[in-house]
mmCIF file of C-alpha atoms in Angstrom:
data_model
loop_
_atom_site.group_PDB
_atom_site.id
_atom_site.type_symbol
_atom_site.label_atom_id
_atom_site.label_comp_id
_atom_site.label_asym_id
_atom_site.label_seq_id
_atom_site.Cartn_x
_atom_site.Cartn_y
_atom_site.Cartn_z
ATOM 1 C CA MET A 1337 -23.537 40.832 -11.993
ATOM 2 C CA ARG A 1338 -19.764 40.461 -11.962
ATOM 3 C CA ARG A 1339 -19.375 43.801 -10.196
ATOM 4 C CA ILE A 1340 -21.997 42.833 -7.655
ATOM 5 C CA PHE A 1341 -20.230 39.499 -7.020
ATOM 6 C CA VAL A 1342 -16.849 41.204 -6.563
ATOM 7 C CA LEU A 1343 -18.380 43.807 -4.295
ATOM 8 C CA GLY A 1344 -20.118 41.109 -2.247
ATOM 9 C CA LEU A 1345 -16.893 39.158 -1.937
ATOM 10 C CA PHE A 1346 -15.084 42.289 -0.803
ATOM 11 C CA VAL A 1347 -17.725 42.988 1.850
ATOM 12 C CA VAL A 1348 -17.590 39.407 3.179
ATOM 13 C CA THR A 1349 -13.782 39.473 3.265
ATOM 14 C CA PHE A 1350 -13.766 42.858 4.986
ATOM 15 C CA GLN A 1351 -16.266 41.696 7.587
ATOM 16 C CA SER A 1352 -14.256 38.523 8.185
ATOM 17 C CA CYS A 1353 -11.044 40.512 8.644
ATOM 18 C CA SER A 1354 -12.788 42.998 10.890
ATOM 19 C CA GLU A 1355 -14.257 40.208 13.032
ATOM 20 C CA TYR A 1356 -10.893 38.498 13.195
ATOM 21 C CA GLN A 1357 -9.143 41.681 14.356
ATOM 22 C CA GLN A 1358 -11.794 42.246 17.016
ATOM 23 C CA VAL A 1359 -11.510 38.714 18.390
ATOM 24 C CA LEU A 1360 -7.712 38.902 18.239
ATOM 25 C CA LYS A 1361 -7.667 41.968 20.488
ATOM 26 C CA LYS A 1362 -10.188 40.694 23.038
ATOM 27 C CA ASP A 1363 -9.557 38.430 26.022
ATOM 28 C CA ASP A 1364 -12.407 36.077 25.116
ATOM 29 C CA ILE A 1365 -10.551 32.751 24.989
ATOM 30 C CA LYS A 1366 -13.608 30.778 23.928
ATOM 31 C CA ALA A 1367 -14.267 33.106 20.974
ATOM 32 C CA LYS A 1368 -10.636 32.828 19.911
ATOM 33 C CA TYR A 1369 -10.769 29.042 20.161
ATOM 34 C CA GLU A 1370 -13.900 28.821 18.024
ATOM 35 C CA MET A 1371 -12.559 31.223 15.409
ATOM 36 C CA ALA A 1372 -9.160 29.489 15.319
ATOM 37 C CA GLN A 1373 -10.874 26.161 14.734
ATOM 38 C CA LYS A 1374 -13.019 27.714 11.994
ATOM 39 C CA PHE A 1375 -9.971 29.129 10.198
ATOM 40 C CA TYR A 1376 -8.163 25.806 10.585
ATOM 41 C CA GLU A 1377 -11.021 23.928 8.943
ATOM 42 C CA GLU A 1378 -11.048 26.517 6.145
ATOM 43 C CA GLU A 1379 -7.270 25.991 5.728
ATOM 44 C CA ASP A 1380 -6.565 29.596 6.618
ATOM 45 C CA TYR A 1381 -3.541 28.487 8.590
ATOM 46 C CA LYS A 1382 -1.969 31.903 9.000
ATOM 47 C CA ARG A 1383 -4.833 33.372 10.992
ATOM 48 C CA ALA A 1384 -5.538 30.077 12.751
ATOM 49 C CA ASN A 1385 -1.919 29.914 13.826
ATOM 50 C CA ARG A 1386 -1.944 33.373 15.344
ATOM 51 C CA LEU A 1387 -5.072 32.618 17.355
ATOM 52 C CA PHE A 1388 -3.810 29.222 18.528
ATOM 53 C CA GLU A 1389 -0.562 30.880 19.603
ATOM 54 C CA GLN A 1390 -2.530 33.255 21.827
ATOM 55 C CA ILE A 1391 -4.747 30.671 23.472
ATOM 56 C CA ALA A 1392 -2.408 27.679 23.797
ATOM 57 C CA PRO A 1393 -1.001 28.753 27.210
ATOM 58 C CA LYS A 1394 -4.543 29.230 28.512
ATOM 59 C CA TYR A 1395 -5.530 25.641 27.702
ATOM 60 C CA VAL A 1396 -2.620 23.888 29.383
ATOM 61 C CA GLY A 1397 -4.074 21.173 31.634
ATOM 62 C CA LYS A 1398 -7.574 21.590 30.219
ATOM 63 C CA PRO A 1399 -9.486 19.017 28.099
ATOM 64 C CA GLN A 1400 -9.122 21.137 24.931
ATOM 65 C CA GLY A 1401 -5.386 21.575 25.506
ATOM 66 C CA GLU A 1402 -4.465 18.463 23.527
ATOM 67 C CA ARG A 1403 -6.480 19.605 20.521
ATOM 68 C CA VAL A 1404 -5.144 23.163 20.679
ATOM 69 C CA MET A 1405 -1.505 22.071 20.909
ATOM 70 C CA PHE A 1406 -1.851 19.677 17.963
ATOM 71 C CA PHE A 1407 -3.549 22.307 15.798
ATOM 72 C CA LEU A 1408 -0.901 24.876 16.755
ATOM 73 C CA ALA A 1409 1.883 22.511 15.664
ATOM 74 C CA ASP A 1410 0.075 21.609 12.465
ATOM 75 C CA THR A 1411 -0.547 25.240 11.494
ATOM 76 C CA TYR A 1412 3.191 25.822 11.705
ATOM 77 C CA PHE A 1413 3.725 22.768 9.506
ATOM 78 C CA GLN A 1414 1.116 23.892 6.967
ATOM 79 C CA ARG A 1415 2.731 27.333 6.832
ATOM 80 C CA GLU A 1416 6.102 25.649 6.140
ATOM 81 C CA ASP A 1417 7.647 26.964 9.335
ATOM 82 C CA TYR A 1418 9.301 23.601 9.893
ATOM 83 C CA ASN A 1419 11.582 24.673 12.745
ATOM 84 C CA MET A 1420 8.626 25.687 14.869
ATOM 85 C CA ALA A 1421 6.532 22.748 13.658
ATOM 86 C CA GLY A 1422 9.189 20.256 14.725
ATOM 87 C CA TYR A 1423 9.550 21.944 18.093
ATOM 88 C CA GLN A 1424 5.788 22.083 18.719
ATOM 89 C CA PHE A 1425 5.178 18.483 17.670
ATOM 90 C CA GLU A 1426 7.908 17.404 20.098
ATOM 91 C CA ARG A 1427 6.158 19.355 22.866
ATOM 92 C CA PHE A 1428 2.873 17.718 21.941
ATOM 93 C CA ILE A 1429 4.382 14.206 22.045
ATOM 94 C CA LYS A 1430 5.911 14.825 25.480
ATOM 95 C CA SER A 1431 2.722 16.419 26.834
ATOM 96 C CA TYR A 1432 0.259 13.855 25.438
ATOM 97 C CA PRO A 1433 2.010 10.467 25.101
ATOM 98 C CA LYS A 1434 -1.333 8.628 25.060
ATOM 99 C CA SER A 1435 -3.029 10.881 22.504
ATOM 100 C CA ASP A 1436 -4.928 9.458 19.535
ATOM 101 C CA LYS A 1437 -2.876 11.924 17.489
ATOM 102 C CA LEU A 1438 0.457 10.614 18.777
ATOM 103 C CA ILE A 1439 1.414 8.636 15.650
ATOM 104 C CA GLN A 1440 0.426 11.459 13.297
ATOM 105 C CA ALA A 1441 2.260 14.005 15.431
ATOM 106 C CA SER A 1442 5.367 11.800 15.522
ATOM 107 C CA PHE A 1443 5.330 11.452 11.754
ATOM 108 C CA LEU A 1444 4.742 15.148 11.082
ATOM 109 C CA GLY A 1445 7.430 16.072 13.589
ATOM 110 C CA ALA A 1446 9.922 13.802 11.821
ATOM 111 C CA LYS A 1447 8.801 15.134 8.455
ATOM 112 C CA SER A 1448 9.372 18.698 9.679
ATOM 113 C CA TYR A 1449 13.048 17.908 10.209
ATOM 114 C CA TYR A 1450 13.141 16.103 6.862
ATOM 115 C CA MET A 1451 11.927 19.309 5.203
ATOM 116 C CA LEU A 1452 14.785 21.223 6.854
ATOM 117 C CA SER A 1453 17.446 18.945 5.348
ATOM 118 C CA PRO A 1454 19.608 21.073 2.998
ATOM 119 C CA ASN A 1455 21.303 20.335 -0.310
ATOM 120 C CA TYR A 1456 23.884 17.549 -0.068
ATOM 121 C CA SER A 1457 26.754 20.032 -0.551
ATOM 122 C CA LEU A 1458 25.899 21.889 2.684
ATOM 123 C CA ASP A 1459 26.318 20.967 6.339
ATOM 124 C CA GLN A 1460 24.233 17.860 7.066
ATOM 125 C CA THR A 1461 23.480 18.407 10.774
ATOM 126 C CA ASP A 1462 19.758 18.806 10.058
ATOM 127 C CA THR A 1463 19.857 15.731 7.837
ATOM 128 C CA ASP A 1464 21.342 13.687 10.685
ATOM 129 C CA LYS A 1465 18.629 14.927 13.035
ATOM 130 C CA ALA A 1466 15.898 14.141 10.510
ATOM 131 C CA LEU A 1467 17.286 10.642 9.941
ATOM 132 C CA LEU A 1468 17.282 9.981 13.673
ATOM 133 C CA LYS A 1469 13.669 11.165 14.004
ATOM 134 C CA LEU A 1470 12.523 9.140 11.003
ATOM 135 C CA GLN A 1471 14.338 6.005 12.159
ATOM 136 C CA ASN A 1472 12.801 6.323 15.609
ATOM 137 C CA PHE A 1473 9.376 6.630 14.011
ATOM 138 C CA ILE A 1474 9.967 3.619 11.732
ATOM 139 C CA ASN A 1475 11.097 1.516 14.682
ATOM 140 C CA ALA A 1476 8.233 2.611 16.927
ATOM 141 C CA TYR A 1477 5.392 2.345 14.403
ATOM 142 C CA PRO A 1478 6.150 -0.346 11.796
ATOM 143 C CA ASP A 1479 2.433 -0.866 11.115
ATOM 144 C CA SER A 1480 1.611 2.815 10.724
ATOM 145 C CA GLU A 1481 -0.088 4.179 7.618
ATOM 146 C CA TYR A 1482 2.851 6.596 7.415
ATOM 147 C CA PHE A 1483 5.492 3.843 7.451
ATOM 148 C CA ASP A 1484 6.133 3.765 3.693
ATOM 149 C CA ASP A 1485 6.448 7.542 3.477
ATOM 150 C CA ALA A 1486 8.801 7.652 6.451
ATOM 151 C CA ASN A 1487 10.899 4.857 4.975
ATOM 152 C CA ALA A 1488 11.123 6.626 1.600
ATOM 153 C CA MET A 1489 12.186 9.879 3.260
ATOM 154 C CA ALA A 1490 14.824 8.096 5.341
ATOM 155 C CA GLN A 1491 16.208 6.433 2.211
ATOM 156 C CA GLU A 1492 16.323 9.772 0.394
ATOM 157 C CA LEU A 1493 18.252 11.385 3.243
ATOM 158 C CA THR A 1494 20.642 8.437 3.461
ATOM 159 C CA THR A 1495 21.354 8.760 -0.255
ATOM 160 C CA LYS A 1496 21.966 12.471 0.255
ATOM 161 C CA LYS A 1497 24.558 11.736 2.943
ATOM 162 C CA GLU A 1498 26.154 9.144 0.666
ATOM 163 C CA ARG A 1499 26.321 11.721 -2.123
ATOM 164 C CA LYS A 1500 28.123 14.174 0.146
ATOM 165 C CA ALA A 1501 30.573 11.491 1.294
ATOM 166 C CA ILE A 1502 31.466 10.354 -2.233
ATOM 167 C CA GLU A 1503 31.833 13.948 -3.415
ATOM 168 C CA ILE A 1504 34.313 14.581 -0.606
ATOM 169 C CA ALA A 1505 36.370 11.568 -1.710
ATOM 170 C CA LYS A 1506 36.245 12.751 -5.329
ATOM 171 C CA GLN A 1507 37.278 16.266 -4.325
ATOM 172 C CA PHE A 1508 40.269 14.938 -2.397
ATOM 173 C CA ASN A 1509 41.217 12.895 -5.446
ATOM 174 C CA LYS A 1510 40.944 15.917 -7.718
ATOM 175 C CA LEU A 1511 42.973 18.161 -5.421
ATOM 176 C CA GLY A 1512 45.579 15.436 -5.056
ATOM 177 C CA GLU A 1513 46.796 16.180 -8.557
ATOM 178 C CA PHE A 1514 48.699 19.059 -6.972
ATOM 179 C CA ASN A 1515 49.076 17.768 -3.410
ATOM 180 C CA TYR A 1516 49.937 14.121 -3.078
ATOM 181 C CA GLU A 1517 49.288 14.045 0.668
ATOM 182 C CA VAL A 1518 45.673 14.818 -0.227
ATOM 183 C CA LEU A 1519 45.590 11.649 -2.334
ATOM 184 C CA LYS A 1520 46.014 9.706 0.889
ATOM 185 C CA SER A 1521 42.887 11.464 2.174
ATOM 186 C CA ALA A 1522 41.087 10.403 -1.008
ATOM 187 C CA VAL A 1523 42.051 6.780 -0.373
ATOM 188 C CA GLU A 1524 40.964 7.017 3.276
ATOM 189 C CA ALA A 1525 37.668 8.697 2.363
ATOM 190 C CA SER A 1526 36.982 5.980 -0.220
ATOM 191 C CA ASP A 1527 37.730 3.223 2.286
ATOM 192 C CA ASN A 1528 35.463 4.863 4.860
ATOM 193 C CA PHE A 1529 32.688 5.165 2.298
ATOM 194 C CA ILE A 1530 32.925 1.503 1.286
ATOM 195 C CA SER A 1531 32.820 0.495 4.945
ATOM 196 C CA ASP A 1532 30.055 2.882 6.031
ATOM 197 C CA TYR A 1533 27.693 2.488 3.060
ATOM 198 C CA PRO A 1534 27.824 -1.158 1.879
ATOM 199 C CA GLY A 1535 24.562 -0.894 -0.042
ATOM 200 C CA SER A 1536 25.102 2.526 -1.602
ATOM 201 C CA ILE A 1537 24.464 3.298 -5.257
ATOM 202 C CA TYR A 1538 27.803 5.160 -5.147
ATOM 203 C CA ARG A 1539 29.853 2.214 -3.842
ATOM 204 C CA GLU A 1540 31.172 1.289 -7.297
ATOM 205 C CA GLU A 1541 32.362 4.856 -7.743
ATOM 206 C CA ALA A 1542 34.116 4.736 -4.375
ATOM 207 C CA TYR A 1543 36.100 1.682 -5.504
ATOM 208 C CA PHE A 1544 37.110 3.527 -8.669
ATOM 209 C CA VAL A 1545 38.095 6.702 -6.804
ATOM 210 C CA LYS A 1546 40.319 4.577 -4.564
ATOM 211 C CA LEU A 1547 41.934 2.951 -7.605
ATOM 212 C CA ASP A 1548 42.487 6.305 -9.285
ATOM 213 C CA ALA A 1549 43.950 7.887 -6.151
ATOM 214 C CA LEU A 1550 46.259 4.942 -5.424
ATOM 215 C CA THR A 1551 47.483 4.904 -9.025
ATOM 216 C CA HIS A 1552 48.410 8.583 -9.066
ATOM 217 C CA LEU A 1553 49.887 8.334 -5.601
ATOM 218 C CA ALA A 1554 52.125 5.487 -6.785
ATOM 219 C CA LEU A 1555 53.104 7.114 -10.058
ATOM 220 C CA ASN A 1556 54.193 10.281 -8.310
ATOM 221 C CA SER A 1557 55.956 8.690 -5.347
ATOM 222 C CA TYR A 1558 59.686 8.516 -4.649
ATOM 223 C CA GLU A 1559 61.238 5.570 -6.434
ATOM 224 C CA GLN A 1560 61.805 3.590 -3.241
ATOM 225 C CA LEU A 1561 58.072 3.740 -2.498
ATOM 226 C CA GLN A 1562 56.756 3.181 -6.000
ATOM 227 C CA GLU A 1563 56.759 -0.598 -6.360
ATOM 228 C CA GLU A 1564 54.820 -1.235 -3.171
ATOM 229 C CA ARG A 1565 52.305 1.484 -3.997
ATOM 230 C CA LEU A 1566 51.906 0.277 -7.579
ATOM 231 C CA ASN A 1567 51.025 -3.170 -6.285
ATOM 232 C CA LYS A 1568 48.456 -1.664 -3.919
ATOM 233 C CA ALA A 1569 46.927 0.192 -6.857
ATOM 234 C CA LYS A 1570 46.879 -3.046 -8.859
ATOM 235 C CA ASP A 1571 45.076 -4.793 -5.978
ATOM 236 C CA ALA A 1572 42.522 -1.956 -5.989
ATOM 237 C CA TYR A 1573 41.891 -2.611 -9.688
ATOM 238 C CA PHE A 1574 41.147 -6.286 -9.100
ATOM 239 C CA THR A 1575 38.961 -5.476 -6.098
ATOM 240 C CA LEU A 1576 36.880 -3.170 -8.299
ATOM 241 C CA LYS A 1577 36.585 -5.850 -11.002
ATOM 242 C CA LYS A 1578 35.739 -8.534 -8.442
ATOM 243 C CA ASN A 1579 32.844 -6.519 -7.018
ATOM 244 C CA TYR A 1580 31.751 -5.054 -10.355
ATOM 245 C CA PRO A 1581 32.833 -7.362 -13.221
ATOM 246 C CA GLU A 1582 31.028 -5.160 -15.736
ATOM 247 C CA THR A 1583 31.905 -1.865 -14.102
ATOM 248 C CA LYS A 1584 30.850 1.338 -15.787
ATOM 249 C CA PHE A 1585 34.420 2.531 -15.160
ATOM 250 C CA GLU A 1586 35.892 -0.301 -17.238
ATOM 251 C CA LYS A 1587 37.641 1.894 -19.807
ATOM 252 C CA GLU A 1588 39.141 4.246 -17.224
ATOM 253 C CA SER A 1589 40.177 1.444 -14.865
ATOM 254 C CA ASP A 1590 41.773 -0.586 -17.691
ATOM 255 C CA ASN A 1591 43.768 2.489 -18.695
ATOM 256 C CA LEU A 1592 44.978 2.881 -15.124
ATOM 257 C CA LEU A 1593 45.935 -0.789 -14.961
ATOM 258 C CA GLY A 1594 47.935 -0.347 -18.174
ATOM 259 C CA ARG A 1595 49.924 2.479 -16.601
ATOM 260 C CA ILE A 1596 50.450 0.480 -13.406
ATOM 261 C CA GLU A 1597 51.746 -2.585 -15.236
ATOM 262 C CA LYS A 1598 53.974 -0.494 -17.450
ATOM 263 C CA GLU A 1599 55.702 0.975 -14.406
ATOM 264 C CA LEU A 1600 55.872 -2.369 -12.611
ATOM 265 C CA GLN A 1601 57.557 -3.872 -15.665
ATOM 266 C CA LYS A 1602 60.464 -1.498 -15.144
ATOM 267 C CA PHE A 1603 61.036 -2.961 -11.701
ATOM 268 C CA ASN A 1604 60.748 -6.501 -13.070
ATOM 269 C CA ASN A 1605 63.321 -5.733 -15.755
ATOM 270 C CA ARG A 1606 65.766 -4.461 -13.153
ATOM 271 C CA GLU A 1607 65.376 -7.576 -11.016
ATOM 272 C CA SER A 1608 65.942 -9.896 -13.989
ATOM 273 C CA LYS A 1609 69.274 -8.312 -14.860
#
């Protein structure tokens, strides 16, 4: 019985493939449309996609054109070809702005770009594009069933950009151990982060990176620049403590403050003589 079942399955599959190849090679647009729709409903997106690709130009301006273009875009999405999916959904939106599928197409188009967003350590051009698409969707369709998903994806991408920004500041700070001009870049990057991402989960870390960079910049400065820079570092310590009284960097920041005050005391001793 098992052999018979396997044999039967093989015959059905072979016939299906044979029929598909025949329809693929013919110029019968209607037959291709019907078979493409059948494969789509069966979630055979690879074969459906190839058929929709062939017939889409033939249905431009026709009643079925809207359906064909949406299915073509969605088969790309289902096959995880997100570059083509995003492009095709954009074409659909421009071609059929009054479609019943407009909201779904807008969401899937935005999600296509979301799926292209790379690891935080890489170039974030695609992340920026995805954020723009998602934000446009959120603004345009606040009552959509996809709103929560779009909002969650936008938040995830924002956090990814924040992660890249804080890692850049930390890298500047680390490299500044050997290049004190780079410490200035660490301070600037930290300031930019604090300004650009006021609600970030990494904001506390940005305050600490600034404190750390300013401290080492001061400690390794020429003597005539030290006092002023030490006081700036001390201000950074109190700014961190003001914003985060129970900071997770308490031990490290207190150690830095100790070094700052020790050096400042030398200047105070000189002035008192």
